[in-house]
Short mmCIF file of C-alpha atoms (C1' of nucleotides) in Angstrom, two decimals:
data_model
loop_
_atom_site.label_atom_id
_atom_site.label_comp_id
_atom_site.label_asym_id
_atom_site.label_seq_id
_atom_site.Cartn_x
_atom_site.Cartn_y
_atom_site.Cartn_z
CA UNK A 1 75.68 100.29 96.51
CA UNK A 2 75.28 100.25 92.81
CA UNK A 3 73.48 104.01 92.84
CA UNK A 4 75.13 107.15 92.05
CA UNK A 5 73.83 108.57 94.87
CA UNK A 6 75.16 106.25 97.00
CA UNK A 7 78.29 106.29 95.78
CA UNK A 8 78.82 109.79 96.12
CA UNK A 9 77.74 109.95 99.29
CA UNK A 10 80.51 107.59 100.13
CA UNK A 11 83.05 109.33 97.68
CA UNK A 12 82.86 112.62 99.77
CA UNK A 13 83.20 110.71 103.09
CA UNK A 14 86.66 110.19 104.92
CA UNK A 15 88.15 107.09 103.60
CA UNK A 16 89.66 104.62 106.88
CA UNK A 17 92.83 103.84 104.85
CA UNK A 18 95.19 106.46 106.29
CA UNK A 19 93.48 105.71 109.69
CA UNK A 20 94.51 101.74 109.25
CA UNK A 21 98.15 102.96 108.31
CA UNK A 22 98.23 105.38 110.98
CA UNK A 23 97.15 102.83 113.96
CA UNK A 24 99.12 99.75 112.13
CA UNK A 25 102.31 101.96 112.72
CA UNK A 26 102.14 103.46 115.94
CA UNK A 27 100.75 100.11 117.43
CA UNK A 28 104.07 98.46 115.98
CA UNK A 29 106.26 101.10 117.53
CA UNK A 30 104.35 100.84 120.53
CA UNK A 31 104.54 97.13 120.78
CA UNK A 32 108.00 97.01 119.87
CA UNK A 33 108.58 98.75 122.91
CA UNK A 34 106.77 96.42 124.87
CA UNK A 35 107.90 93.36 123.91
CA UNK A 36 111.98 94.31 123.13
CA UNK A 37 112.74 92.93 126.88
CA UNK A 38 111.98 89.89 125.93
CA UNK A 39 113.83 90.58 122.51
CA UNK A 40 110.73 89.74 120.76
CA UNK A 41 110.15 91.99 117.98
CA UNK A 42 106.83 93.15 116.64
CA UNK A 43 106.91 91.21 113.56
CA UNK A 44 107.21 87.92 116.01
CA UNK A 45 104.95 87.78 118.39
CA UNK A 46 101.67 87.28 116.67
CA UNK A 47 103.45 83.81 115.38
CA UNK A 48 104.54 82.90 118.97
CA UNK A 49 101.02 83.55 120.19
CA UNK A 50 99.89 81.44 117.49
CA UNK A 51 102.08 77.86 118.44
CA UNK A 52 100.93 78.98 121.73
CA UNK A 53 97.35 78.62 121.34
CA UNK A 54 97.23 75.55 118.53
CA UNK A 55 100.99 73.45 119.21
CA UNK A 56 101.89 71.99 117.00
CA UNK A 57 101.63 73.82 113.55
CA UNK A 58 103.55 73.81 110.59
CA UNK A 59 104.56 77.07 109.12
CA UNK A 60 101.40 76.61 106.10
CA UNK A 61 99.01 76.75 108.52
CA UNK A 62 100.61 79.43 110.81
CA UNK A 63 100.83 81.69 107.30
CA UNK A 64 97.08 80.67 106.15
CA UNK A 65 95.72 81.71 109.88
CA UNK A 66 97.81 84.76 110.49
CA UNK A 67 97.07 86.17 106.46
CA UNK A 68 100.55 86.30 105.79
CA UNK A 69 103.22 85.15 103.22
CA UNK A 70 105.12 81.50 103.98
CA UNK A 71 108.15 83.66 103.65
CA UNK A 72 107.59 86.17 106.42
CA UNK A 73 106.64 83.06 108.25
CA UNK A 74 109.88 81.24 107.65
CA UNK A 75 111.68 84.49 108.70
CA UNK A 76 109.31 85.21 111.64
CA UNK A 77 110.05 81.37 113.12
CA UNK A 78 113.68 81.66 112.51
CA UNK A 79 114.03 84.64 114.40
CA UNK A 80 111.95 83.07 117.50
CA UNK A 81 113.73 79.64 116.86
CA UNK A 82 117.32 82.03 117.17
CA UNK A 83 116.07 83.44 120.99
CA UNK A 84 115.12 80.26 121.73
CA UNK A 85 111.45 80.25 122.07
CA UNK A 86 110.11 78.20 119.44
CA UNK A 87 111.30 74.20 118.70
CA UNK A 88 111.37 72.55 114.80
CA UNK A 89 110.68 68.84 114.82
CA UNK A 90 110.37 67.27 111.70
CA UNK A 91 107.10 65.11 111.38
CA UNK A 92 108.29 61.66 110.77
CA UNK A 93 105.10 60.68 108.54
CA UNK A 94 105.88 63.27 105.99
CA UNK A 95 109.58 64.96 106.20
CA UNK A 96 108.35 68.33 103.98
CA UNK A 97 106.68 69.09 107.46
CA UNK A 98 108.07 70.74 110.02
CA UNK A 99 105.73 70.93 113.39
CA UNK A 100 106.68 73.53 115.56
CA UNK A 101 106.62 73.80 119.19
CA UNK A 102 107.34 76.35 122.32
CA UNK A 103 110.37 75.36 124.21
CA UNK A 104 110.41 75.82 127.88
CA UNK A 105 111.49 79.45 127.49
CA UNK A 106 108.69 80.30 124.91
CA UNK A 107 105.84 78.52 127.44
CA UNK A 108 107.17 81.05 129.88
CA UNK A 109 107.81 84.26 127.68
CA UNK A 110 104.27 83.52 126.61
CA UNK A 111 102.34 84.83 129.82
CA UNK A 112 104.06 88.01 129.79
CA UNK A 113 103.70 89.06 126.31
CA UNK A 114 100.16 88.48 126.35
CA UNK A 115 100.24 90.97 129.24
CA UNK A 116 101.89 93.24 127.12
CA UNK A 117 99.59 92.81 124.22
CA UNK A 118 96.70 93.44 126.89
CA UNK A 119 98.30 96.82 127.78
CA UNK A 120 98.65 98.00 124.44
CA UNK A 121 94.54 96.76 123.91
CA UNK A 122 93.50 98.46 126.76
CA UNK A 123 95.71 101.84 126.30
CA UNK A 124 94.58 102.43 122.52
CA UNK A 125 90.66 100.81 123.29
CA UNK A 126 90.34 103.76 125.96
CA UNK A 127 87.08 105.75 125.31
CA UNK A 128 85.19 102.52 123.70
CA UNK A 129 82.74 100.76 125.47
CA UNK A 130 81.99 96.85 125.26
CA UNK A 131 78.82 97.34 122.79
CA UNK A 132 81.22 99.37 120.44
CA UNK A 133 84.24 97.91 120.88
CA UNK A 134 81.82 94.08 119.64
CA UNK A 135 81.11 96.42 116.38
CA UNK A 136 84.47 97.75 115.89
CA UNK A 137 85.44 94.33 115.95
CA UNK A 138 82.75 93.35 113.51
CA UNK A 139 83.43 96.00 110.99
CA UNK A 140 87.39 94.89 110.94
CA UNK A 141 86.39 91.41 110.44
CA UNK A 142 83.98 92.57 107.36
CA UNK A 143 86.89 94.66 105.75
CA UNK A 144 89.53 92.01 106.27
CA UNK A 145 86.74 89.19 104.81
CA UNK A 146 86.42 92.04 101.95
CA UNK A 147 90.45 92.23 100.91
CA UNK A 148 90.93 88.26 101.04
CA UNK A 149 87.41 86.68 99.69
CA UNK A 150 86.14 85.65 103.01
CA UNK B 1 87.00 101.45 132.44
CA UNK B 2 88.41 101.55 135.48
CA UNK B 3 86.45 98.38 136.71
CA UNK B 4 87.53 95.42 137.18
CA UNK B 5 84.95 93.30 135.77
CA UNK B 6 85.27 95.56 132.65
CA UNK B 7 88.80 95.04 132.12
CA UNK B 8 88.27 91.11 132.66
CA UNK B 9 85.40 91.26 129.95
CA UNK B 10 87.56 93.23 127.55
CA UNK B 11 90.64 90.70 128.54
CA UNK B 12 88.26 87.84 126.85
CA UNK B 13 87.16 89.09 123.72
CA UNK B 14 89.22 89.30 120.52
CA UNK B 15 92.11 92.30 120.26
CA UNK B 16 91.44 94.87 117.47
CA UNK B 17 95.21 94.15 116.62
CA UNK B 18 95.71 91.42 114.39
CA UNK B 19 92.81 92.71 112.21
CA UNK B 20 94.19 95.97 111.60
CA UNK B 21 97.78 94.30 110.69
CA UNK B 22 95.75 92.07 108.39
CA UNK B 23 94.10 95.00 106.75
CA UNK B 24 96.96 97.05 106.80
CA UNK B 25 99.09 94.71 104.77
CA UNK B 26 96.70 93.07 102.43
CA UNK B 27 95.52 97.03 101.84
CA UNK B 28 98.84 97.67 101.15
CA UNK B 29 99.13 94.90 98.28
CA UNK B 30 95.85 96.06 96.42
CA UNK B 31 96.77 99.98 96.28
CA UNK B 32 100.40 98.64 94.96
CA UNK B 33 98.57 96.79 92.30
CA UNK B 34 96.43 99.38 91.74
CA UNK B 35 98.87 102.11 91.27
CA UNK B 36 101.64 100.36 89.44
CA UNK B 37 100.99 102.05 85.93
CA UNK B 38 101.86 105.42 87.70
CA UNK B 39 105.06 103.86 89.05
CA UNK B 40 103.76 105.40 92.25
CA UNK B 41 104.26 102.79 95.57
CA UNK B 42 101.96 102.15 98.41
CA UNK B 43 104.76 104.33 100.50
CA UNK B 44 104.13 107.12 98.06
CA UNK B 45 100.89 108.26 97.47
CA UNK B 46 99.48 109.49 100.34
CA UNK B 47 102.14 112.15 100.50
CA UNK B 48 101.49 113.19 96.71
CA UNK B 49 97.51 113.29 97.75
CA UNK B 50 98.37 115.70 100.66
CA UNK B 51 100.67 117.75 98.49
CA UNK B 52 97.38 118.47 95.90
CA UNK B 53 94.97 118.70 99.39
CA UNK B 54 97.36 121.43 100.91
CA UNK B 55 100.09 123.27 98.08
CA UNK B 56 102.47 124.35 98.60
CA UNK B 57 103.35 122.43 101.96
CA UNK B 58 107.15 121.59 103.71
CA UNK B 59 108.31 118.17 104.47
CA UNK B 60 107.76 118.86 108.18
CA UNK B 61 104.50 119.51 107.96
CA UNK B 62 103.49 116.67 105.81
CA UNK B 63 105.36 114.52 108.47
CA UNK B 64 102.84 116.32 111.63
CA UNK B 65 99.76 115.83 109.22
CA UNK B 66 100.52 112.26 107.74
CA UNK B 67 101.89 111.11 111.40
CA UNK B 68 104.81 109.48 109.59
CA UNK B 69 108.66 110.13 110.33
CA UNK B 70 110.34 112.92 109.04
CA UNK B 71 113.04 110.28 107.75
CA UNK B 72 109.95 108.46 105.65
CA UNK B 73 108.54 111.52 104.28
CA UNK B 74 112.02 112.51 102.74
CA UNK B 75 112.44 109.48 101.14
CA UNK B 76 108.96 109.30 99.49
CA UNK B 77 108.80 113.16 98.69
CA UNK B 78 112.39 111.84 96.82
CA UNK B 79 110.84 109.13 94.95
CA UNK B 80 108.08 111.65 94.00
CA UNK B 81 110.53 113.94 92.69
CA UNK B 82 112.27 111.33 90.90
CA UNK B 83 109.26 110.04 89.01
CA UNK B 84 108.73 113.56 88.35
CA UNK B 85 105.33 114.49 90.40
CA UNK B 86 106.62 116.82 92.89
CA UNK B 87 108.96 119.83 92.67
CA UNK B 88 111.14 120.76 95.37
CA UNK B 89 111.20 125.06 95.91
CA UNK B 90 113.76 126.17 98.44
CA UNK B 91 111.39 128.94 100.70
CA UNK B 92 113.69 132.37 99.68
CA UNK B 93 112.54 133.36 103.30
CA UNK B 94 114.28 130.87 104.60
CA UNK B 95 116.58 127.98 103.27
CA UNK B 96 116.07 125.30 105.39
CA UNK B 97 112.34 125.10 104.39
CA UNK B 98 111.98 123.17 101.00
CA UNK B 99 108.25 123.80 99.23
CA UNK B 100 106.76 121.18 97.68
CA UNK B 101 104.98 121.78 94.69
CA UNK B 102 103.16 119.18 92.78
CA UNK B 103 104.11 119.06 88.70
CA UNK B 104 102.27 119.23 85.59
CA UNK B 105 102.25 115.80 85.66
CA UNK B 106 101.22 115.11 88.80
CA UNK B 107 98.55 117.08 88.96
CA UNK B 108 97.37 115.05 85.93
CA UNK B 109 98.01 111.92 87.81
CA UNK B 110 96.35 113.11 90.96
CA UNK B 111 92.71 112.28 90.29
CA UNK B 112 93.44 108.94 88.61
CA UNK B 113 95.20 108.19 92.24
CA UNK B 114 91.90 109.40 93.99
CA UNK B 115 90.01 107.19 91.34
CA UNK B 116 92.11 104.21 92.34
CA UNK B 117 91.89 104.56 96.15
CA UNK B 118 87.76 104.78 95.84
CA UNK B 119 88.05 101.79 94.39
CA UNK B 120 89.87 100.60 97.21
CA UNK B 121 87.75 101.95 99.69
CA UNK B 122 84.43 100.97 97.61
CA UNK B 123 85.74 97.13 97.72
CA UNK B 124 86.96 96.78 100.90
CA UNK B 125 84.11 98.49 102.71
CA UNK B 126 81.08 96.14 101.02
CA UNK B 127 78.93 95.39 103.28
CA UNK B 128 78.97 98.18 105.39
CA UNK B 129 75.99 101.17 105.37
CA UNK B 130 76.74 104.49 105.67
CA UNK B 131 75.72 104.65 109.61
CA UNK B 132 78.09 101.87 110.38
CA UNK B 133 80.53 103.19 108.24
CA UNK B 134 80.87 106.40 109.76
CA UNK B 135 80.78 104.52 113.47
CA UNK B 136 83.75 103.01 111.63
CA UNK B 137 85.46 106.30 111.55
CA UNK B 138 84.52 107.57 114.39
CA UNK B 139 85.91 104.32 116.50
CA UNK B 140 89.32 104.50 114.10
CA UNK B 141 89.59 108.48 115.09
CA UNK B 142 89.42 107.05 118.91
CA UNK B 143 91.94 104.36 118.63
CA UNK B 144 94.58 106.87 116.36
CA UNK B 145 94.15 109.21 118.97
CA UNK B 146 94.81 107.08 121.87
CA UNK B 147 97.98 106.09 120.51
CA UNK B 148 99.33 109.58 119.73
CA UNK B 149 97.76 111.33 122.32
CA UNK B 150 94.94 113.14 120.52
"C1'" DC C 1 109.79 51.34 90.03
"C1'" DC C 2 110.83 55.61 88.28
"C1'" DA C 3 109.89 60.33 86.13
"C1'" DG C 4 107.08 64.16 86.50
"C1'" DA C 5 103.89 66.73 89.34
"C1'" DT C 6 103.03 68.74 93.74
"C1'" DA C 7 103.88 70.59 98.39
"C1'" DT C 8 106.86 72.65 101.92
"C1'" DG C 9 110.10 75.62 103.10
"C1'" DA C 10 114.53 78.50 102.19
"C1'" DT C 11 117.03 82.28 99.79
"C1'" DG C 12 117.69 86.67 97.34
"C1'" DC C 13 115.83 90.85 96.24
"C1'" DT C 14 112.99 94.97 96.85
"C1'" DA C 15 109.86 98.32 99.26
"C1'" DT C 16 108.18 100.61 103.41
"C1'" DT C 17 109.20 102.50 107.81
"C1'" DG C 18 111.49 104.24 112.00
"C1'" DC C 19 115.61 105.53 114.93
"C1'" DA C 20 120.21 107.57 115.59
"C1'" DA C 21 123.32 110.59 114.02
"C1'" DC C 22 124.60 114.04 110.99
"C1'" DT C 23 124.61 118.63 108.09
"C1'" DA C 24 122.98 123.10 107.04
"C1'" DA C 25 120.45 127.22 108.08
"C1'" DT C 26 118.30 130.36 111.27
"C1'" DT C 27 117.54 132.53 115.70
"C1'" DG C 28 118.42 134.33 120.20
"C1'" DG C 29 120.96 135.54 124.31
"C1'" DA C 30 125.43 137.02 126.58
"C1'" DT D 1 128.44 140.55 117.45
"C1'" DC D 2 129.10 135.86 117.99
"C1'" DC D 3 128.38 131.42 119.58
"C1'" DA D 4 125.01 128.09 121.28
"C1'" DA D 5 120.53 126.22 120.71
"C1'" DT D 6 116.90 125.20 117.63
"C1'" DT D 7 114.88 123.64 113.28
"C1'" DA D 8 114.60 121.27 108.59
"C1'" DG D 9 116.17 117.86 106.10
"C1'" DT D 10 119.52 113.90 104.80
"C1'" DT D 11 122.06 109.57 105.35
"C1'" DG D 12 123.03 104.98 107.24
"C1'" DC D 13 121.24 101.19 109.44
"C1'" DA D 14 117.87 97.71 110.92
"C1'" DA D 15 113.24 95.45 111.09
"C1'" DT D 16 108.99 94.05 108.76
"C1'" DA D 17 106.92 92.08 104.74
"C1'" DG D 18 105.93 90.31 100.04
"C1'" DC D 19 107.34 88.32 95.37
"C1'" DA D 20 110.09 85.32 92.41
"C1'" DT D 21 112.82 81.58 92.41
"C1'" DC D 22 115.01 77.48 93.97
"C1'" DA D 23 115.83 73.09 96.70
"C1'" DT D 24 114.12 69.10 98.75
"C1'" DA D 25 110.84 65.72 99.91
"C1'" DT D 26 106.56 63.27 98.82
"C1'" DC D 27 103.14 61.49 95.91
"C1'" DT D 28 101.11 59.70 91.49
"C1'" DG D 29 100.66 57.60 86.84
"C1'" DG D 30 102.54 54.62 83.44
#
DNA sequence: CCAGATATGATGCTATTGCAACTAATTGGA
DNA sequence: TCCAATTAGTTGCAATAGCATCATATCTGG
């Protein structure tokens, strides 16, 4: 990686930035869409999905496994605590914690905005088989590993 | 893809999504950093590299080939202006056009920007040979044009 | 036991982005 | 010719997201 050549050949090469901007956008237009029945927006659901699959979590862990800052997580969990989908309860061993939880209405939103999520997989995955969709998914993970030290 | 046991295989393997939200953001951060000196934004510079790809060019157009809003390209072809990169021409043929010109000093700027992003792109694509990297590409191209309908 | 250090989360600010609605300029049909 | 439709661009608003800073609660060393 180290010889000119090498790097040249990569320098003249398309670069996947503007294709990562490109898909982030349209996939959070077309997920908004989705998911505004339910009057969760697109900066939401990736948190609810989270509590879904590991309850309970506090808000550090939900921003260390989603990659993002505590403060979009605060924001994020205020907004789904506001429709009524997600439940603060204070850990009484350590009151800086606060463990969240679906509520009733969140264990049943949850269902249907996987579905949603599955639509918008399946819609923009069209054309990719299994074997290159298991690389595609491989290559993200390197580049992501790559921008935050593995 | 129309099978049912290949939708119920894709339905259990991980979603292209949250990695390319990941990317997209943390990407975001590092070109920031990167081109802070200029005073140029991670909103900004992909419009000021299209400008110096493709001169003189109108707003519209830059919207079309950038995919963005026409609303987002005004406001970053303003900043542009403001910092003193781009140069607005009204088309004599006809007013409502606006030509965008890039300045003296941003064409000076230009290839540190390009310097800047290979660094980007060198970093976050370690790891990665030039076969798999243009697979990379190829399978981005796919998914970008399944979600604006090629 | 108490003061400082540390951890969690909240608040204010800014930047990017898109949608709805608007203005201004051009074009085309009655 | 003139008015309606189209086109380019702007403005206002809202949502997403990160940084700096602050408040509060917990823990640790003297």
């Amino acid at each position: 990686m180290s010889e000119p050549w090498a790097l040249k050949s990569k320098d003249s090469s398309e670069s996947h930035g503007p294709y990562i901007s490109a898909i982030y956008r349209h996939m959070q237009v077309l997920i908004s869409a989705e998911l505004a029945p339910h009057r969760i927006g697109s900066g939401q659901y990736m948190f609810l999905m989270a509590i879904a699959q590991q309850e309970p979590l506090t808000q550090k862990a939900l921003s260390e496994k989603l990659l993002v800052d505590k403060t979009t997580t605060a924001k994020a969990i205020a907004k789904l605590e506001a429709e009524g989908y997600v439940r603060r309860e204070a850990d009484p061993a350590d009151q800086r914690f606060q463990l969240l939880y679906l509520t009733e209405a969140g264990r049943e939103v949850v269902p249907q905005v996987q579905e949603a999520l599955n639509r918008v997989r399946t819609k923009t995955a069209a054309g990719i088989d299994e074997a290159e969709y298991a690389m595609f998914i491989r290559l993200l993970k390197t580049v992501l590993g790559n921008l935050t030290g593995l």
